[in-house]
Amino acid sequence: MRIYQLDAFTDHLFSGNPAAVVPLTEWLPDEQMQRIAAENNLAETAFYVKTEGEANYHIRWFTPTLEVDLCGHATLATGYVVFFLEQKPETDHIYFSSRSGPLKVCRSEDGWLTLDFPIDVVHKANLQPPALLASLNEKPLAVYKGKTDYMLIYESQAQIAALEPDFREMSTVPARGVIVTAPGDANSGIDFVSRFFGPQSGIDEDPVTGSAHTTLVPYWSEQLGKTDLTALQLSKRGGYLRCKLNEARVDISGQVQLYLTGEIL
């Protein structure tokens, strides 16, 4: 059984978000896929199976502790595996069926891959779990709640970089994770910055979170009055994304670097 490890949303190794990808001809038992993900001990391991048609696949994602509904960086990494390492289709787009519905991945001539994901609809969270604000060392300007995550708005990029969460406290917040975000620094070429904390899902801080941008992009598009956005995730590894709001969908583009190939015995 082949396995790949790749760094997503980066133009060089040892940055971006690492993900494992396991191509399958048929699904393994859920328990076995969960054990493989736990052994990899990465934010996500993606498993995929080829289905009918040249460009059709089914994808699932596992953290070290549970299966999740959506994962952007592992989908980007899986797209790279399909396009350049495994099936190598002639088409410039492929489709994945998933627990979050159909997902499209496109490749461009410059080597960038683009995810086509549904937007996340958020609402202002007037009532917040006490642990949410107690877990952070600085109070946000506003708090929103999406389908799976809380999103906290701050004033500056420096505030986002300086946050030091209490992950034990945050792990009691009833959500997949917590997004913190602010505008990018003036004249930096970055529209907004973010970090993603997910102790509830077994990952204290995710290096680059593609799925969180389904929440971030609609918000910042409205705030900034533009549909094409550049984003920087301020984790230690860091990651750069190009995003575009297309009505009820979000295009999330990034680069992928292959780190290793191996075999599960």
Tab-separated table of C-alpha atoms in Angstrom:
chain	number	residue	atom	x	y	z
A	1	MET	CA	0.000	0.000	0.000
A	2	ARG	CA	1.647	3.236	-1.166
A	3	ILE	CA	1.735	6.348	0.978
A	4	TYR	CA	2.881	9.865	0.168
A	5	GLN	CA	3.689	12.784	2.440
A	6	LEU	CA	3.457	16.273	0.974
A	7	ASP	CA	3.641	19.891	2.117
A	8	ALA	CA	0.603	21.891	0.948
A	9	PHE	CA	0.206	25.644	0.454
A	10	THR	CA	3.917	26.311	0.066
A	11	ASP	CA	6.568	26.728	-2.624
A	12	HIS	CA	9.320	24.977	-0.621
A	13	LEU	CA	9.725	21.982	1.665
A	14	PHE	CA	9.517	22.160	5.463
A	15	SER	CA	6.785	24.792	5.395
A	16	GLY	CA	3.080	24.820	4.631
A	17	ASN	CA	0.925	22.013	6.005
A	18	PRO	CA	2.093	18.390	5.800
A	19	ALA	CA	-0.458	15.751	4.838
A	20	ALA	CA	-0.297	12.051	4.100
A	21	VAL	CA	-2.142	10.605	1.107
A	22	VAL	CA	-2.974	6.911	0.692
A	23	PRO	CA	-4.345	5.768	-2.705
A	24	LEU	CA	-6.678	2.761	-2.436
A	25	THR	CA	-8.435	0.475	-4.887
A	26	GLU	CA	-11.178	-0.151	-2.302
A	27	TRP	CA	-11.922	1.170	1.157
A	28	LEU	CA	-10.164	-0.264	4.165
A	29	PRO	CA	-12.124	-0.785	7.399
A	30	ASP	CA	-12.660	2.535	9.162
A	31	GLU	CA	-10.708	1.337	12.189
A	32	GLN	CA	-7.665	0.544	10.034
A	33	MET	CA	-7.719	3.959	8.327
A	34	GLN	CA	-7.962	5.621	11.735
A	35	ARG	CA	-4.977	3.625	12.976
A	36	ILE	CA	-2.928	4.622	9.927
A	37	ALA	CA	-3.785	8.284	10.526
A	38	ALA	CA	-2.820	7.954	14.196
A	39	GLU	CA	0.479	6.322	13.230
A	40	ASN	CA	1.229	9.125	10.753
A	41	ASN	CA	0.462	11.671	13.493
A	42	LEU	CA	-0.082	14.466	10.968
A	43	ALA	CA	-2.954	16.931	11.040
A	44	GLU	CA	-4.719	14.860	8.369
A	45	THR	CA	-4.284	11.709	6.351
A	46	ALA	CA	-6.368	11.496	3.168
A	47	PHE	CA	-7.525	8.222	1.627
A	48	TYR	CA	-9.029	8.105	-1.844
A	49	VAL	CA	-10.562	5.554	-4.197
A	50	LYS	CA	-10.948	5.862	-7.969
A	51	THR	CA	-14.565	5.737	-9.100
A	52	GLU	CA	-16.228	5.611	-12.537
A	53	GLY	CA	-14.973	8.099	-15.109
A	54	GLU	CA	-11.522	9.520	-15.780
A	55	ALA	CA	-11.821	12.415	-13.361
A	56	ASN	CA	-13.917	10.992	-10.510
A	57	TYR	CA	-12.705	9.950	-7.062
A	58	HIS	CA	-14.005	9.502	-3.528
A	59	ILE	CA	-12.018	11.043	-0.648
A	60	ARG	CA	-12.032	10.740	3.152
A	61	TRP	CA	-9.915	12.525	5.771
A	62	PHE	CA	-8.738	11.410	9.207
A	63	THR	CA	-6.947	13.304	11.965
A	64	PRO	CA	-4.977	11.196	14.466
A	65	THR	CA	-8.171	10.853	16.526
A	66	LEU	CA	-11.226	11.099	14.244
A	67	GLU	CA	-12.673	11.347	10.733
A	68	VAL	CA	-13.524	14.897	9.617
A	69	ASP	CA	-16.017	16.257	7.093
A	70	LEU	CA	-13.615	18.478	5.139
A	71	CYS	CA	-9.893	19.164	4.884
A	72	GLY	CA	-8.461	21.639	2.413
A	73	HIS	CA	-4.726	21.019	2.557
A	74	ALA	CA	-5.067	17.227	2.382
A	75	THR	CA	-7.406	17.601	-0.611
A	76	LEU	CA	-4.847	19.830	-2.317
A	77	ALA	CA	-2.173	17.208	-1.577
A	78	THR	CA	-4.424	14.442	-2.917
A	79	GLY	CA	-4.979	16.434	-6.094
A	80	TYR	CA	-1.208	16.593	-6.546
A	81	VAL	CA	-0.925	12.814	-6.071
A	82	VAL	CA	-3.661	12.147	-8.630
A	83	PHE	CA	-2.378	14.643	-11.228
A	84	PHE	CA	1.361	13.988	-11.012
A	85	LEU	CA	2.105	10.694	-9.234
A	86	GLU	CA	-0.677	8.130	-9.600
A	87	GLN	CA	-3.494	8.311	-12.167
A	88	LYS	CA	-2.006	11.257	-14.133
A	89	PRO	CA	-5.222	12.161	-16.003
A	90	GLU	CA	-4.990	14.272	-19.149
A	91	THR	CA	-7.769	16.556	-17.919
A	92	ASP	CA	-6.924	19.692	-15.943
A	93	HIS	CA	-9.675	19.087	-13.375
A	94	ILE	CA	-10.814	16.233	-11.161
A	95	TYR	CA	-13.796	15.713	-8.862
A	96	PHE	CA	-13.934	14.195	-5.395
A	97	SER	CA	-17.120	13.036	-3.715
A	98	SER	CA	-16.949	13.563	0.039
A	99	ARG	CA	-18.920	13.981	3.241
A	100	SER	CA	-19.091	17.697	2.370
A	101	GLY	CA	-20.454	17.064	-1.116
A	102	PRO	CA	-18.671	17.281	-4.496
A	103	LEU	CA	-15.255	18.977	-4.519
A	104	LYS	CA	-13.348	20.090	-7.611
A	105	VAL	CA	-9.570	20.414	-7.930
A	106	CYS	CA	-8.015	22.136	-10.965
A	107	ARG	CA	-4.409	22.469	-12.063
A	108	SER	CA	-2.928	25.408	-13.930
A	109	GLU	CA	0.094	25.659	-16.202
A	110	ASP	CA	2.146	27.363	-13.484
A	111	GLY	CA	1.799	24.319	-11.207
A	112	TRP	CA	-0.719	25.808	-8.800
A	113	LEU	CA	-3.715	23.718	-7.747
A	114	THR	CA	-7.115	25.211	-6.977
A	115	LEU	CA	-9.775	23.814	-4.665
A	116	ASP	CA	-13.424	24.629	-5.392
A	117	PHE	CA	-15.234	24.415	-2.045
A	118	PRO	CA	-18.692	25.513	-0.828
A	119	ILE	CA	-18.712	28.630	1.347
A	120	ASP	CA	-19.392	28.405	5.061
A	121	VAL	CA	-22.310	30.522	6.266
A	122	VAL	CA	-21.529	32.277	9.555
A	123	HIS	CA	-23.557	34.250	12.051
A	124	LYS	CA	-22.553	36.553	14.872
A	125	ALA	CA	-22.190	34.559	18.084
A	126	ASN	CA	-23.804	36.740	20.715
A	127	LEU	CA	-23.657	33.873	23.207
A	128	GLN	CA	-20.228	32.257	23.425
A	129	PRO	CA	-18.929	29.348	25.490
A	130	PRO	CA	-17.059	30.841	28.482
A	131	ALA	CA	-14.007	28.729	27.639
A	132	LEU	CA	-13.689	30.360	24.210
A	133	LEU	CA	-12.610	33.803	25.410
A	134	ALA	CA	-10.998	32.420	28.569
A	135	SER	CA	-8.607	30.372	26.420
A	136	LEU	CA	-7.141	33.440	24.671
A	137	ASN	CA	-4.897	36.145	26.093
A	138	GLU	CA	-6.536	38.950	24.109
A	139	LYS	CA	-10.191	39.818	23.598
A	140	PRO	CA	-11.448	39.900	19.977
A	141	LEU	CA	-13.457	42.640	18.306
A	142	ALA	CA	-16.194	40.182	17.300
A	143	VAL	CA	-17.026	36.477	17.386
A	144	TYR	CA	-18.777	34.507	14.631
A	145	LYS	CA	-19.891	30.875	14.413
A	146	GLY	CA	-19.856	28.812	11.248
A	147	LYS	CA	-20.872	25.230	10.597
A	148	THR	CA	-17.945	23.717	12.481
A	149	ASP	CA	-15.719	26.534	13.781
A	150	TYR	CA	-15.741	29.766	15.742
A	151	MET	CA	-14.136	32.750	13.974
A	152	LEU	CA	-12.702	35.565	16.098
A	153	ILE	CA	-11.919	38.944	14.533
A	154	TYR	CA	-8.948	41.020	15.701
A	155	GLU	CA	-7.652	44.436	14.753
A	156	SER	CA	-4.091	43.705	13.616
A	157	GLN	CA	-1.726	41.099	12.233
A	158	ALA	CA	0.529	41.608	15.258
A	159	GLN	CA	-2.281	40.554	17.596
A	160	ILE	CA	-2.796	37.322	15.671
A	161	ALA	CA	0.916	36.509	15.780
A	162	ALA	CA	1.091	37.181	19.531
A	163	LEU	CA	-1.829	34.987	20.621
A	164	GLU	CA	-0.888	32.217	23.053
A	165	PRO	CA	-3.947	30.010	23.580
A	166	ASP	CA	-4.616	27.857	26.608
A	167	PHE	CA	-5.234	24.682	24.629
A	168	ARG	CA	-6.545	22.710	27.594
A	169	GLU	CA	-9.227	25.350	28.138
A	170	MET	CA	-9.933	25.657	24.414
A	171	SER	CA	-10.367	21.897	24.034
A	172	THR	CA	-13.672	22.174	25.933
A	173	VAL	CA	-15.177	24.564	23.353
A	174	PRO	CA	-17.895	22.659	21.419
A	175	ALA	CA	-16.542	23.116	17.881
A	176	ARG	CA	-14.098	21.559	15.433
A	177	GLY	CA	-11.745	24.477	16.033
A	178	VAL	CA	-11.183	28.194	16.459
A	179	ILE	CA	-10.154	30.583	13.664
A	180	VAL	CA	-8.513	33.883	14.608
A	181	THR	CA	-8.075	36.506	11.901
A	182	ALA	CA	-7.208	40.136	11.168
A	183	PRO	CA	-6.376	42.348	8.167
A	184	GLY	CA	-2.891	41.982	6.719
A	185	ASP	CA	-0.341	44.703	7.384
A	186	ALA	CA	-0.605	47.772	5.167
A	187	ASN	CA	1.412	47.534	1.912
A	188	SER	CA	2.229	43.863	2.577
A	189	GLY	CA	0.208	42.566	-0.370
A	190	ILE	CA	-1.695	40.322	2.060
A	191	ASP	CA	-5.416	40.967	2.466
A	192	PHE	CA	-5.905	38.991	5.667
A	193	VAL	CA	-4.028	36.734	8.063
A	194	SER	CA	-5.238	33.904	10.265
A	195	ARG	CA	-4.358	31.064	12.596
A	196	PHE	CA	-6.349	27.912	13.310
A	197	PHE	CA	-6.482	26.127	16.656
A	198	GLY	CA	-8.031	22.657	16.898
A	199	PRO	CA	-7.251	20.938	20.205
A	200	GLN	CA	-10.763	19.462	20.057
A	201	SER	CA	-9.671	17.532	16.937
A	202	GLY	CA	-6.266	16.485	18.255
A	203	ILE	CA	-4.205	19.313	16.681
A	204	ASP	CA	-3.360	22.309	18.874
A	205	GLU	CA	-2.451	24.528	15.909
A	206	ASP	CA	-2.881	23.592	12.269
A	207	PRO	CA	-0.077	24.977	10.049
A	208	VAL	CA	-2.324	25.928	7.091
A	209	THR	CA	-6.071	25.286	7.021
A	210	GLY	CA	-7.660	25.347	3.585
A	211	SER	CA	-11.146	24.525	4.887
A	212	ALA	CA	-11.065	27.500	7.278
A	213	HIS	CA	-10.862	29.764	4.233
A	214	THR	CA	-14.401	28.766	3.282
A	215	THR	CA	-15.303	30.788	6.384
A	216	LEU	CA	-12.652	33.492	6.075
A	217	VAL	CA	-13.015	34.415	2.408
A	218	PRO	CA	-16.733	35.366	2.429
A	219	TYR	CA	-16.174	37.499	5.538
A	220	TRP	CA	-13.121	39.358	4.238
A	221	SER	CA	-14.593	39.709	0.753
A	222	GLU	CA	-17.498	41.633	2.266
A	223	GLN	CA	-15.268	43.660	4.589
A	224	LEU	CA	-12.744	44.631	1.906
A	225	GLY	CA	-15.135	44.927	-1.039
A	226	LYS	CA	-13.216	42.546	-3.316
A	227	THR	CA	-13.523	38.955	-4.492
A	228	ASP	CA	-9.846	38.149	-5.174
A	229	LEU	CA	-7.907	37.848	-1.922
A	230	THR	CA	-4.427	36.864	-0.766
A	231	ALA	CA	-4.068	35.158	2.590
A	232	LEU	CA	-1.261	34.272	4.968
A	233	GLN	CA	-1.571	31.766	7.804
A	234	LEU	CA	0.710	32.784	10.653
A	235	SER	CA	1.685	29.395	12.055
A	236	LYS	CA	5.347	28.572	12.651
A	237	ARG	CA	5.504	26.772	9.293
A	238	GLY	CA	3.408	29.409	7.545
A	239	GLY	CA	1.393	29.170	4.367
A	240	TYR	CA	0.314	31.373	1.444
A	241	LEU	CA	-3.033	31.090	-0.333
A	242	ARG	CA	-4.721	32.827	-3.258
A	243	CYS	CA	-8.503	32.896	-2.860
A	244	LYS	CA	-11.499	33.954	-4.922
A	245	LEU	CA	-15.156	34.216	-3.922
A	246	ASN	CA	-17.510	32.841	-6.590
A	247	GLU	CA	-21.020	33.393	-5.219
A	248	ALA	CA	-21.665	30.278	-3.074
A	249	ARG	CA	-18.225	28.755	-3.742
A	250	VAL	CA	-14.656	29.629	-2.825
A	251	ASP	CA	-11.576	28.983	-4.981
A	252	ILE	CA	-8.567	28.267	-2.759
A	253	SER	CA	-5.246	28.014	-4.610
A	254	GLY	CA	-1.849	26.843	-3.452
A	255	GLN	CA	1.292	24.940	-4.332
A	256	VAL	CA	2.319	21.469	-3.154
A	257	GLN	CA	5.754	19.950	-2.542
A	258	LEU	CA	6.393	16.190	-2.393
A	259	TYR	CA	8.372	15.240	0.704
A	260	LEU	CA	8.441	11.430	0.680
A	261	THR	CA	7.014	8.281	-0.837
A	262	GLY	CA	6.747	5.009	1.028
A	263	GLU	CA	4.905	1.754	1.530
A	264	ILE	CA	2.664	0.608	4.353
A	265	LEU	CA	3.522	-3.017	5.037
